[in-house]
mmCIF file of C-alpha atoms in Angstrom:
data_model
loop_
_atom_site.group_PDB
_atom_site.id
_atom_site.type_symbol
_atom_site.label_atom_id
_atom_site.label_comp_id
_atom_site.label_asym_id
_atom_site.label_seq_id
_atom_site.Cartn_x
_atom_site.Cartn_y
_atom_site.Cartn_z
ATOM 1 C CA UNK A 1 -15.491 -37.150 27.462
ATOM 2 C CA UNK A 2 -14.279 -35.338 24.402
ATOM 3 C CA UNK A 3 -17.064 -36.522 22.057
ATOM 4 C CA UNK A 4 -19.578 -35.749 24.811
ATOM 5 C CA UNK A 5 -18.260 -32.156 25.046
ATOM 6 C CA UNK A 6 -18.569 -31.817 21.338
ATOM 7 C CA UNK A 7 -22.444 -33.042 21.747
ATOM 8 C CA UNK A 8 -23.256 -30.611 24.500
ATOM 9 C CA UNK A 9 -21.569 -27.893 22.482
ATOM 10 C CA UNK A 10 -23.729 -28.890 19.307
ATOM 11 C CA UNK A 11 -27.008 -28.918 21.494
ATOM 12 C CA UNK A 12 -26.335 -25.707 23.556
ATOM 13 C CA UNK A 13 -24.445 -23.433 20.914
ATOM 14 C CA UNK A 14 -25.070 -24.828 17.348
ATOM 15 C CA UNK A 15 -23.848 -21.787 15.766
ATOM 16 C CA UNK A 16 -20.609 -21.603 17.616
ATOM 17 C CA UNK A 17 -20.120 -25.604 17.252
ATOM 18 C CA UNK A 18 -20.612 -25.306 13.107
ATOM 19 C CA UNK A 19 -18.148 -22.195 13.106
ATOM 20 C CA UNK A 20 -15.496 -23.776 14.709
ATOM 21 C CA UNK A 21 -15.925 -27.164 13.097
ATOM 22 C CA UNK A 22 -15.644 -25.391 9.536
ATOM 23 C CA UNK A 23 -13.019 -22.960 10.439
ATOM 24 C CA UNK A 24 -10.999 -26.263 11.566
ATOM 25 C CA UNK A 25 -11.847 -28.376 8.438
ATOM 26 C CA UNK A 26 -11.747 -25.821 5.895
ATOM 27 C CA UNK A 27 -9.557 -22.673 7.254
ATOM 28 C CA UNK A 28 -10.392 -19.526 5.800
ATOM 29 C CA UNK A 29 -7.804 -16.719 5.335
ATOM 30 C CA UNK A 30 -7.836 -13.261 4.011
ATOM 31 C CA UNK A 31 -4.174 -13.376 3.417
ATOM 32 C CA UNK A 32 -1.891 -14.975 0.522
ATOM 33 C CA UNK A 33 -0.111 -16.921 3.167
ATOM 34 C CA UNK A 34 -2.638 -19.659 3.448
ATOM 35 C CA UNK A 35 -2.332 -19.558 7.321
ATOM 36 C CA UNK A 36 -5.308 -20.260 9.628
ATOM 37 C CA UNK A 37 -6.890 -17.713 11.927
ATOM 38 C CA UNK A 38 -5.198 -19.295 14.964
ATOM 39 C CA UNK A 39 -1.853 -18.809 13.211
ATOM 40 C CA UNK A 40 -2.369 -15.469 11.831
ATOM 41 C CA UNK A 41 -3.052 -14.388 15.629
ATOM 42 C CA UNK A 42 -0.054 -16.313 16.975
ATOM 43 C CA UNK A 43 2.033 -14.668 14.235
ATOM 44 C CA UNK A 44 1.062 -11.083 15.051
ATOM 45 C CA UNK A 45 1.157 -11.691 18.784
ATOM 46 C CA UNK A 46 4.656 -13.135 18.627
ATOM 47 C CA UNK A 47 6.500 -10.187 16.809
ATOM 48 C CA UNK A 48 9.363 -8.631 18.514
ATOM 49 C CA UNK A 49 10.976 -5.337 18.171
ATOM 50 C CA UNK A 50 14.496 -5.387 16.780
ATOM 51 C CA UNK A 51 16.930 -5.189 19.501
ATOM 52 C CA UNK A 52 19.742 -3.740 17.237
ATOM 53 C CA UNK A 53 19.462 -0.018 16.082
ATOM 54 C CA UNK A 54 21.571 1.471 13.349
ATOM 55 C CA UNK A 55 24.333 3.692 14.399
ATOM 56 C CA UNK A 56 23.661 6.232 11.635
ATOM 57 C CA UNK A 57 20.417 7.450 10.137
ATOM 58 C CA UNK A 58 19.262 5.445 7.070
ATOM 59 C CA UNK A 59 16.738 7.190 4.994
ATOM 60 C CA UNK A 60 13.824 5.258 3.530
ATOM 61 C CA UNK A 61 11.513 6.733 1.045
ATOM 62 C CA UNK A 62 8.149 5.664 -0.562
ATOM 63 C CA UNK A 63 7.432 5.438 -4.268
ATOM 64 C CA UNK A 64 3.869 5.385 -5.720
ATOM 65 C CA UNK A 65 2.851 4.772 -9.041
ATOM 66 C CA UNK A 66 -0.441 6.356 -10.089
ATOM 67 C CA UNK A 67 -2.914 7.087 -12.975
ATOM 68 C CA UNK A 68 -6.190 9.166 -13.260
ATOM 69 C CA UNK A 69 -8.267 7.465 -16.102
ATOM 70 C CA UNK A 70 -10.636 10.420 -15.722
ATOM 71 C CA UNK A 71 -8.140 12.825 -17.093
ATOM 72 C CA UNK A 72 -9.396 13.860 -20.651
ATOM 73 C CA UNK A 73 -5.773 14.440 -21.906
ATOM 74 C CA UNK A 74 -4.638 10.837 -20.730
ATOM 75 C CA UNK A 75 -7.744 9.283 -22.228
ATOM 76 C CA UNK A 76 -6.978 10.773 -25.590
ATOM 77 C CA UNK A 77 -3.462 9.437 -25.522
ATOM 78 C CA UNK A 78 -4.653 6.225 -24.118
ATOM 79 C CA UNK A 79 -7.393 5.416 -26.660
ATOM 80 C CA UNK A 80 -5.072 6.615 -29.725
ATOM 81 C CA UNK A 81 -2.528 4.279 -28.851
ATOM 82 C CA UNK A 82 -5.045 1.256 -28.042
ATOM 83 C CA UNK A 83 -6.415 1.886 -31.371
ATOM 84 C CA UNK A 84 -3.163 1.553 -33.024
ATOM 85 C CA UNK A 85 -2.664 -1.711 -31.417
ATOM 86 C CA UNK A 86 -5.924 -2.954 -32.218
ATOM 87 C CA UNK A 87 -5.731 -1.797 -35.744
ATOM 88 C CA UNK A 88 -2.465 -3.594 -36.226
ATOM 89 C CA UNK A 89 -3.631 -6.654 -34.456
ATOM 90 C CA UNK A 90 -0.809 -6.357 -31.890
ATOM 91 C CA UNK A 91 -0.759 -8.987 -29.348
ATOM 92 C CA UNK A 92 -2.016 -7.633 -25.954
ATOM 93 C CA UNK A 93 -1.862 -9.547 -22.567
ATOM 94 C CA UNK A 94 -5.030 -10.678 -20.755
ATOM 95 C CA UNK A 95 -6.884 -7.799 -18.897
ATOM 96 C CA UNK A 96 -4.221 -5.255 -20.336
ATOM 97 C CA UNK A 97 -6.735 -2.719 -21.216
ATOM 98 C CA UNK A 98 -9.510 -3.535 -18.875
ATOM 99 C CA UNK A 99 -10.908 -0.430 -17.193
ATOM 100 C CA UNK A 100 -10.496 -1.823 -13.609
ATOM 101 C CA UNK A 101 -6.606 -1.653 -14.426
ATOM 102 C CA UNK A 102 -6.456 2.318 -14.719
ATOM 103 C CA UNK A 103 -9.685 3.256 -12.796
ATOM 104 C CA UNK A 104 -9.119 5.846 -10.030
ATOM 105 C CA UNK A 105 -11.080 5.839 -6.775
ATOM 106 C CA UNK A 106 -8.936 8.440 -4.975
ATOM 107 C CA UNK A 107 -7.709 5.628 -2.635
ATOM 108 C CA UNK A 108 -4.283 6.908 -3.172
ATOM 109 C CA UNK A 109 -5.337 9.709 -0.786
ATOM 110 C CA UNK A 110 -6.034 7.390 1.838
ATOM 111 C CA UNK A 111 -2.844 5.305 1.042
ATOM 112 C CA UNK A 112 -0.459 8.050 1.653
ATOM 113 C CA UNK A 113 -2.494 8.969 4.693
ATOM 114 C CA UNK A 114 -1.856 5.556 6.365
ATOM 115 C CA UNK A 115 1.926 6.016 5.346
ATOM 116 C CA UNK A 116 2.086 9.312 7.092
ATOM 117 C CA UNK A 117 0.051 8.098 10.224
ATOM 118 C CA UNK A 118 1.812 4.519 10.694
ATOM 119 C CA UNK A 119 5.108 5.260 9.424
ATOM 120 C CA UNK A 120 6.229 8.803 10.358
ATOM 121 C CA UNK A 121 9.982 7.719 9.882
ATOM 122 C CA UNK A 122 9.632 7.906 6.314
ATOM 123 C CA UNK A 123 11.579 10.652 4.637
ATOM 124 C CA UNK A 124 10.043 11.501 1.306
ATOM 125 C CA UNK A 125 6.944 9.972 -0.690
ATOM 126 C CA UNK A 126 7.642 10.098 -4.504
ATOM 127 C CA UNK A 127 4.434 10.046 -6.879
ATOM 128 C CA UNK A 128 5.248 9.050 -10.244
ATOM 129 C CA UNK A 129 2.438 10.105 -12.726
ATOM 130 C CA UNK A 130 1.984 10.752 -16.363
ATOM 131 C CA UNK A 131 1.873 14.577 -16.126
ATOM 132 C CA UNK A 132 -1.082 14.291 -13.704
ATOM 133 C CA UNK A 133 -1.307 16.031 -10.451
ATOM 134 C CA UNK A 134 -3.988 14.727 -7.917
ATOM 135 C CA UNK A 135 -6.405 17.708 -6.886
ATOM 136 C CA UNK A 136 -5.971 16.860 -3.066
ATOM 137 C CA UNK A 137 -2.129 16.763 -3.050
ATOM 138 C CA UNK A 138 -1.716 20.266 -1.552
ATOM 139 C CA UNK A 139 -3.001 18.470 1.756
ATOM 140 C CA UNK A 140 0.088 16.406 2.219
ATOM 141 C CA UNK A 141 3.659 17.488 3.068
ATOM 142 C CA UNK A 142 6.826 15.583 1.853
ATOM 143 C CA UNK A 143 5.095 14.279 -1.475
ATOM 144 C CA UNK A 144 7.040 15.011 -4.512
ATOM 145 C CA UNK A 145 5.617 14.506 -7.799
ATOM 146 C CA UNK A 146 7.548 12.855 -10.496
ATOM 147 C CA UNK A 147 6.586 12.894 -14.054
ATOM 148 C CA UNK A 148 7.309 9.977 -16.607
ATOM 149 C CA UNK A 149 9.297 12.234 -18.870
ATOM 150 C CA UNK A 150 11.703 12.742 -15.897
ATOM 151 C CA UNK A 151 12.728 9.177 -15.489
ATOM 152 C CA UNK A 152 11.659 7.315 -18.656
ATOM 153 C CA UNK A 153 13.457 7.521 -21.933
ATOM 154 C CA UNK A 154 11.378 9.750 -24.541
ATOM 155 C CA UNK A 155 11.076 6.646 -26.987
ATOM 156 C CA UNK A 156 9.197 4.802 -24.577
ATOM 157 C CA UNK A 157 6.471 7.409 -23.912
ATOM 158 C CA UNK A 158 3.578 7.569 -23.656
ATOM 159 C CA UNK A 159 3.512 4.121 -21.905
ATOM 160 C CA UNK A 160 0.417 2.560 -20.366
ATOM 161 C CA UNK A 161 2.314 -0.285 -19.149
ATOM 162 C CA UNK A 162 3.129 -0.333 -15.210
ATOM 163 C CA UNK A 163 5.782 -2.948 -15.833
ATOM 164 C CA UNK A 164 7.734 -0.422 -18.151
ATOM 165 C CA UNK A 165 7.060 2.488 -15.593
ATOM 166 C CA UNK A 166 8.376 0.242 -12.857
ATOM 167 C CA UNK A 167 11.646 -0.449 -14.491
ATOM 168 C CA UNK A 168 12.576 3.202 -14.328
ATOM 169 C CA UNK A 169 11.884 3.880 -10.673
ATOM 170 C CA UNK A 170 15.507 3.574 -9.506
ATOM 171 C CA UNK A 171 16.153 6.937 -11.842
ATOM 172 C CA UNK A 172 14.023 9.124 -9.492
ATOM 173 C CA UNK A 173 16.452 12.212 -8.466
ATOM 174 C CA UNK A 174 17.614 11.835 -4.967
ATOM 175 C CA UNK A 175 15.801 8.679 -4.166
ATOM 176 C CA UNK A 176 17.260 6.948 -0.978
ATOM 177 C CA UNK A 177 19.256 3.891 -1.390
ATOM 178 C CA UNK A 178 16.383 1.866 0.636
ATOM 179 C CA UNK A 179 13.014 2.581 -0.317
ATOM 180 C CA UNK A 180 9.588 1.135 -0.541
ATOM 181 C CA UNK A 181 7.469 0.518 -3.410
ATOM 182 C CA UNK A 182 3.625 0.881 -3.053
ATOM 183 C CA UNK A 183 0.660 0.621 -5.538
ATOM 184 C CA UNK A 184 -2.174 3.162 -4.765
ATOM 185 C CA UNK A 185 -4.341 0.141 -3.509
ATOM 186 C CA UNK A 186 -2.154 -0.979 -0.573
ATOM 187 C CA UNK A 187 -2.751 0.627 2.864
ATOM 188 C CA UNK A 188 -0.780 0.297 6.025
ATOM 189 C CA UNK A 189 -3.121 -1.101 8.638
ATOM 190 C CA UNK A 190 -1.084 -0.164 11.968
ATOM 191 C CA UNK A 191 1.933 1.506 13.243
ATOM 192 C CA UNK A 192 5.069 -0.115 11.794
ATOM 193 C CA UNK A 193 8.910 0.220 12.499
ATOM 194 C CA UNK A 194 11.650 0.570 9.969
ATOM 195 C CA UNK A 195 12.881 -2.614 11.021
ATOM 196 C CA UNK A 196 9.713 -4.304 9.669
ATOM 197 C CA UNK A 197 11.198 -3.602 6.313
ATOM 198 C CA UNK A 198 15.162 -3.028 6.819
ATOM 199 C CA UNK A 199 17.129 -4.514 9.317
ATOM 200 C CA UNK A 200 19.864 -2.291 10.951
ATOM 201 C CA UNK A 201 22.521 -3.879 8.916
ATOM 202 C CA UNK A 202 20.715 -2.894 5.534
ATOM 203 C CA UNK A 203 19.131 -6.388 4.753
ATOM 204 C CA UNK A 204 15.710 -6.084 3.370
ATOM 205 C CA UNK A 205 12.717 -8.214 4.086
ATOM 206 C CA UNK A 206 11.136 -10.285 1.570
ATOM 207 C CA UNK A 207 7.381 -10.928 1.910
ATOM 208 C CA UNK A 208 7.033 -14.089 0.585
ATOM 209 C CA UNK A 209 3.571 -15.606 -0.457
ATOM 210 C CA UNK A 210 2.264 -19.366 -0.337
ATOM 211 C CA UNK A 211 1.233 -19.169 -3.887
ATOM 212 C CA UNK A 212 3.559 -20.876 -6.412
ATOM 213 C CA UNK A 213 4.069 -19.972 -9.994
ATOM 214 C CA UNK A 214 3.753 -23.554 -11.098
ATOM 215 C CA UNK A 215 0.536 -24.051 -9.551
ATOM 216 C CA UNK A 216 -0.954 -20.873 -11.011
ATOM 217 C CA UNK A 217 0.422 -22.093 -14.330
ATOM 218 C CA UNK A 218 -1.331 -25.530 -13.999
ATOM 219 C CA UNK A 219 -4.644 -23.692 -13.434
ATOM 220 C CA UNK A 220 -4.049 -22.488 -16.838
ATOM 221 C CA UNK A 221 -3.991 -18.803 -15.851
ATOM 222 C CA UNK A 222 -2.403 -16.855 -18.826
ATOM 223 C CA UNK A 223 -1.707 -13.382 -17.526
ATOM 224 C CA UNK A 224 1.190 -10.813 -18.430
ATOM 225 C CA UNK A 225 2.083 -10.821 -14.638
ATOM 226 C CA UNK A 226 2.320 -14.750 -14.603
ATOM 227 C CA UNK A 227 4.579 -14.431 -17.772
ATOM 228 C CA UNK A 228 6.520 -11.645 -16.540
ATOM 229 C CA UNK A 229 7.433 -13.828 -13.277
ATOM 230 C CA UNK A 230 7.945 -17.104 -15.345
ATOM 231 C CA UNK A 231 10.544 -15.013 -17.431
ATOM 232 C CA UNK A 232 12.366 -13.599 -14.551
ATOM 233 C CA UNK A 233 12.290 -16.840 -13.019
ATOM 234 C CA UNK A 234 14.298 -18.167 -16.086
ATOM 235 C CA UNK A 235 16.759 -15.319 -15.968
ATOM 236 C CA UNK A 236 17.499 -15.744 -12.345
ATOM 237 C CA UNK A 237 17.947 -19.467 -12.498
ATOM 238 C CA UNK A 238 20.350 -19.039 -15.133
ATOM 239 C CA UNK A 239 22.422 -17.035 -12.728
ATOM 240 C CA UNK A 240 21.966 -18.469 -9.267
ATOM 241 C CA UNK A 241 21.413 -22.031 -7.993
ATOM 242 C CA UNK A 242 18.008 -21.296 -6.668
ATOM 243 C CA UNK A 243 14.696 -22.300 -7.888
ATOM 244 C CA UNK A 244 12.403 -19.271 -7.350
ATOM 245 C CA UNK A 245 8.703 -20.558 -7.661
ATOM 246 C CA UNK A 246 6.790 -18.235 -4.934
ATOM 247 C CA UNK A 247 5.244 -14.926 -5.798
ATOM 248 C CA UNK A 248 5.465 -12.027 -3.365
ATOM 249 C CA UNK A 249 2.488 -10.799 -1.238
ATOM 250 C CA UNK A 250 0.505 -7.987 -2.742
ATOM 251 C CA UNK A 251 1.617 -5.281 -0.510
ATOM 252 C CA UNK A 252 4.541 -2.921 -0.502
ATOM 253 C CA UNK A 253 8.192 -4.180 -1.862
ATOM 254 C CA UNK A 254 11.297 -3.022 0.262
ATOM 255 C CA UNK A 255 13.668 -2.475 -2.560
ATOM 256 C CA UNK A 256 17.252 -0.973 -2.992
ATOM 257 C CA UNK A 257 18.411 1.459 -5.785
ATOM 258 C CA UNK A 258 21.880 -0.357 -6.207
ATOM 259 C CA UNK A 259 19.807 -3.851 -7.017
ATOM 260 C CA UNK A 260 17.742 -1.907 -9.482
ATOM 261 C CA UNK A 261 21.084 -0.882 -11.181
ATOM 262 C CA UNK A 262 22.572 -4.163 -11.076
ATOM 263 C CA UNK A 263 19.458 -5.655 -12.365
ATOM 264 C CA UNK A 264 19.793 -3.360 -15.445
ATOM 265 C CA UNK A 265 23.327 -4.172 -15.631
ATOM 266 C CA UNK A 266 22.760 -7.869 -15.529
ATOM 267 C CA UNK A 267 19.610 -8.179 -17.854
ATOM 268 C CA UNK A 268 19.783 -4.786 -19.781
ATOM 269 C CA UNK A 269 19.184 -6.637 -23.105
ATOM 270 C CA UNK A 270 16.129 -8.209 -21.861
ATOM 271 C CA UNK A 271 14.993 -5.341 -20.212
ATOM 272 C CA UNK A 272 15.483 -3.234 -23.029
ATOM 273 C CA UNK A 273 13.326 -5.690 -25.291
ATOM 274 C CA UNK A 274 10.118 -5.287 -23.422
ATOM 275 C CA UNK A 275 10.022 -1.429 -22.899
ATOM 276 C CA UNK A 276 8.243 -0.459 -26.212
ATOM 277 C CA UNK A 277 5.425 -2.406 -24.984
ATOM 278 C CA UNK A 278 2.922 0.250 -24.385
ATOM 279 C CA UNK A 279 0.616 -2.034 -22.880
ATOM 280 C CA UNK A 280 1.075 -5.045 -20.771
ATOM 281 C CA UNK A 281 2.046 -8.266 -23.004
ATOM 282 C CA UNK A 282 3.039 -11.790 -22.128
ATOM 283 C CA UNK A 283 6.546 -10.747 -23.041
ATOM 284 C CA UNK A 284 7.093 -8.393 -20.114
ATOM 285 C CA UNK A 285 9.324 -8.244 -17.079
ATOM 286 C CA UNK A 286 8.250 -7.342 -13.662
ATOM 287 C CA UNK A 287 11.246 -5.586 -11.997
ATOM 288 C CA UNK A 288 9.767 -3.865 -8.990
ATOM 289 C CA UNK A 289 7.714 -6.841 -7.772
ATOM 290 C CA UNK A 290 9.719 -9.749 -8.702
ATOM 291 C CA UNK A 291 13.093 -9.271 -10.516
ATOM 292 C CA UNK A 292 14.738 -6.928 -7.971
ATOM 293 C CA UNK A 293 13.316 -8.411 -4.792
ATOM 294 C CA UNK A 294 14.403 -11.764 -5.786
ATOM 295 C CA UNK A 295 17.753 -10.716 -7.044
ATOM 296 C CA UNK A 296 18.387 -9.100 -3.556
ATOM 297 C CA UNK A 297 17.387 -12.394 -2.053
ATOM 298 C CA UNK A 298 19.728 -14.245 -4.343
ATOM 299 C CA UNK A 299 22.684 -12.039 -3.260
ATOM 300 C CA UNK A 300 21.843 -12.271 0.404
ATOM 301 C CA UNK A 301 20.565 -8.450 0.520
ATOM 302 C CA UNK A 302 16.976 -9.772 1.876
ATOM 303 C CA UNK A 303 15.790 -12.547 3.997
ATOM 304 C CA UNK A 304 12.135 -13.970 4.186
ATOM 305 C CA UNK A 305 9.737 -12.198 6.380
ATOM 306 C CA UNK A 306 6.174 -12.529 7.168
ATOM 307 C CA UNK A 307 3.615 -9.592 6.266
ATOM 308 C CA UNK A 308 0.107 -10.361 7.159
ATOM 309 C CA UNK A 309 -1.696 -8.414 4.429
ATOM 310 C CA UNK A 310 -5.386 -8.711 3.799
ATOM 311 C CA UNK A 311 -5.850 -9.261 0.023
ATOM 312 C CA UNK A 312 -9.370 -8.852 -1.413
ATOM 313 C CA UNK A 313 -11.066 -7.506 -4.585
ATOM 314 C CA UNK A 314 -13.360 -4.451 -3.988
ATOM 315 C CA UNK A 315 -16.161 -5.464 -6.309
ATOM 316 C CA UNK A 316 -16.614 -9.044 -4.379
ATOM 317 C CA UNK A 317 -18.659 -9.495 -1.238
ATOM 318 C CA UNK A 318 -15.336 -10.647 0.548
ATOM 319 C CA UNK A 319 -14.438 -7.025 0.569
ATOM 320 C CA UNK A 320 -17.644 -6.310 2.975
ATOM 321 C CA UNK A 321 -16.124 -9.115 5.309
ATOM 322 C CA UNK A 322 -12.828 -7.507 5.312
ATOM 323 C CA UNK A 323 -14.107 -4.035 5.903
ATOM 324 C CA UNK A 324 -16.157 -5.110 8.898
ATOM 325 C CA UNK A 325 -13.195 -7.237 10.417
ATOM 326 C CA UNK A 326 -10.846 -4.310 10.149
ATOM 327 C CA UNK A 327 -13.127 -1.887 11.808
ATOM 328 C CA UNK A 328 -14.276 -3.910 14.325
ATOM 329 C CA UNK A 329 -10.857 -5.076 15.429
ATOM 330 C CA UNK A 330 -10.286 -3.364 18.902
ATOM 331 C CA UNK A 331 -6.751 -4.998 19.638
ATOM 332 C CA UNK A 332 -4.245 -3.070 17.497
ATOM 333 C CA UNK A 333 -1.768 -5.837 17.886
ATOM 334 C CA UNK A 334 -4.115 -8.376 16.155
ATOM 335 C CA UNK A 335 -4.564 -5.916 12.956
ATOM 336 C CA UNK A 336 -2.867 -7.142 9.993
ATOM 337 C CA UNK A 337 0.336 -5.341 9.012
ATOM 338 C CA UNK A 338 -1.256 -4.096 5.612
ATOM 339 C CA UNK A 339 -4.374 -4.835 3.372
ATOM 340 C CA UNK A 340 -4.661 -4.554 -0.337
ATOM 341 C CA UNK A 341 -7.981 -3.304 -1.751
ATOM 342 C CA UNK A 342 -7.554 -4.826 -5.236
ATOM 343 C CA UNK A 343 -9.794 -3.736 -8.201
ATOM 344 C CA UNK A 344 -10.323 -6.268 -10.964
ATOM 345 C CA UNK A 345 -13.145 -7.401 -12.963
ATOM 346 C CA UNK A 346 -15.775 -9.988 -11.776
ATOM 347 C CA UNK A 347 -18.859 -11.481 -13.407
ATOM 348 C CA UNK A 348 -21.571 -8.744 -12.786
ATOM 349 C CA UNK A 349 -23.813 -11.275 -11.417
ATOM 350 C CA UNK A 350 -21.283 -11.521 -8.343
ATOM 351 C CA UNK A 351 -20.410 -7.869 -8.208
ATOM 352 C CA UNK A 352 -21.365 -5.646 -5.563
ATOM 353 C CA UNK A 353 -23.118 -2.580 -7.421
ATOM 354 C CA UNK A 354 -21.886 0.166 -5.032
ATOM 355 C CA UNK A 355 -18.216 -1.173 -4.709
ATOM 356 C CA UNK A 356 -16.683 2.299 -5.086
ATOM 357 C CA UNK A 357 -18.643 4.129 -2.529
ATOM 358 C CA UNK A 358 -18.257 1.057 -0.172
ATOM 359 C CA UNK A 359 -14.495 1.134 -0.307
ATOM 360 C CA UNK A 360 -14.341 5.113 0.272
ATOM 361 C CA UNK A 361 -16.942 4.944 3.090
ATOM 362 C CA UNK A 362 -14.553 2.189 4.870
ATOM 363 C CA UNK A 363 -11.350 4.082 4.116
ATOM 364 C CA UNK A 364 -12.800 7.127 5.527
ATOM 365 C CA UNK A 365 -13.944 5.551 8.836
ATOM 366 C CA UNK A 366 -10.539 3.500 9.136
ATOM 367 C CA UNK A 367 -8.513 6.472 8.707
ATOM 368 C CA UNK A 368 -10.315 9.295 10.669
ATOM 369 C CA UNK A 369 -10.893 7.063 13.952
#
């Protein structure tokens, strides 16, 4: 009977038949969790609100790092130091000076908007920049500008290495103990409660990806991010009986200021060693996105949780599929928690020509509905 049902389905609705067949045989996912569409839906529908509430107010801040590559003064500094590296034949990591790494599409405006709309319980939003001020910043309340020289030691400035900048985030004046680190290409897709990030007892969430460092390394991908993760993996393995092989989801990162301070205490020599790297190299450590979160896990300050985050490259055709899917989803409970509209170089033959315009058009529709 089952085979005849399939045959009838093939004859009457061939499109649906082949869609379901390939979905089952080759499940496609927009996330880094390698979960099927059905499992994604089940995960989102099965979420429960925390039944435990903190007895006292526990503030949470958001921290962004941001650069405007169209700023002439920044470009002058950037080109000057880039030429020094090139003239001295100093080693740079893969894609360390790729334009996509610094290109500003003003997506930060919409990312902040997504936080203020969907997480009204956030106390302050800190924006860490190299003496740059977004032209639209006056339209937001509770956004505090922090310039590099306020938190980074002078001998390391200027720096164009996000790993170096992230190493000093814990120095932001009056930063809350619990905070969330955002890149400007990460967006909150729907209303989220504080318990998604921090439990009432202060334990943070660790959003673990299905991607493994060992698998990435086997594929021969040699990037500063992978090298930084592998270096951190080695440092932590020397201190704790845990083999860390998973990356974290490309989304926001729940962090603790005290864990940052402890990381500096435990690994100061290794941290100080990479801070002079003005551009990303294969000798960096990634503190905000790997070292501090996994250190918290090793010390039982965080637990694994799921964040369904759609991750896509805005230059690829997949981005258009994600835009359409997010805009057409009527049931808010089935929306992902977040999405990351990443920008990185792809072959010109497969790159959509108007990717910047398409991104802003989508964000404008999504956050003005």
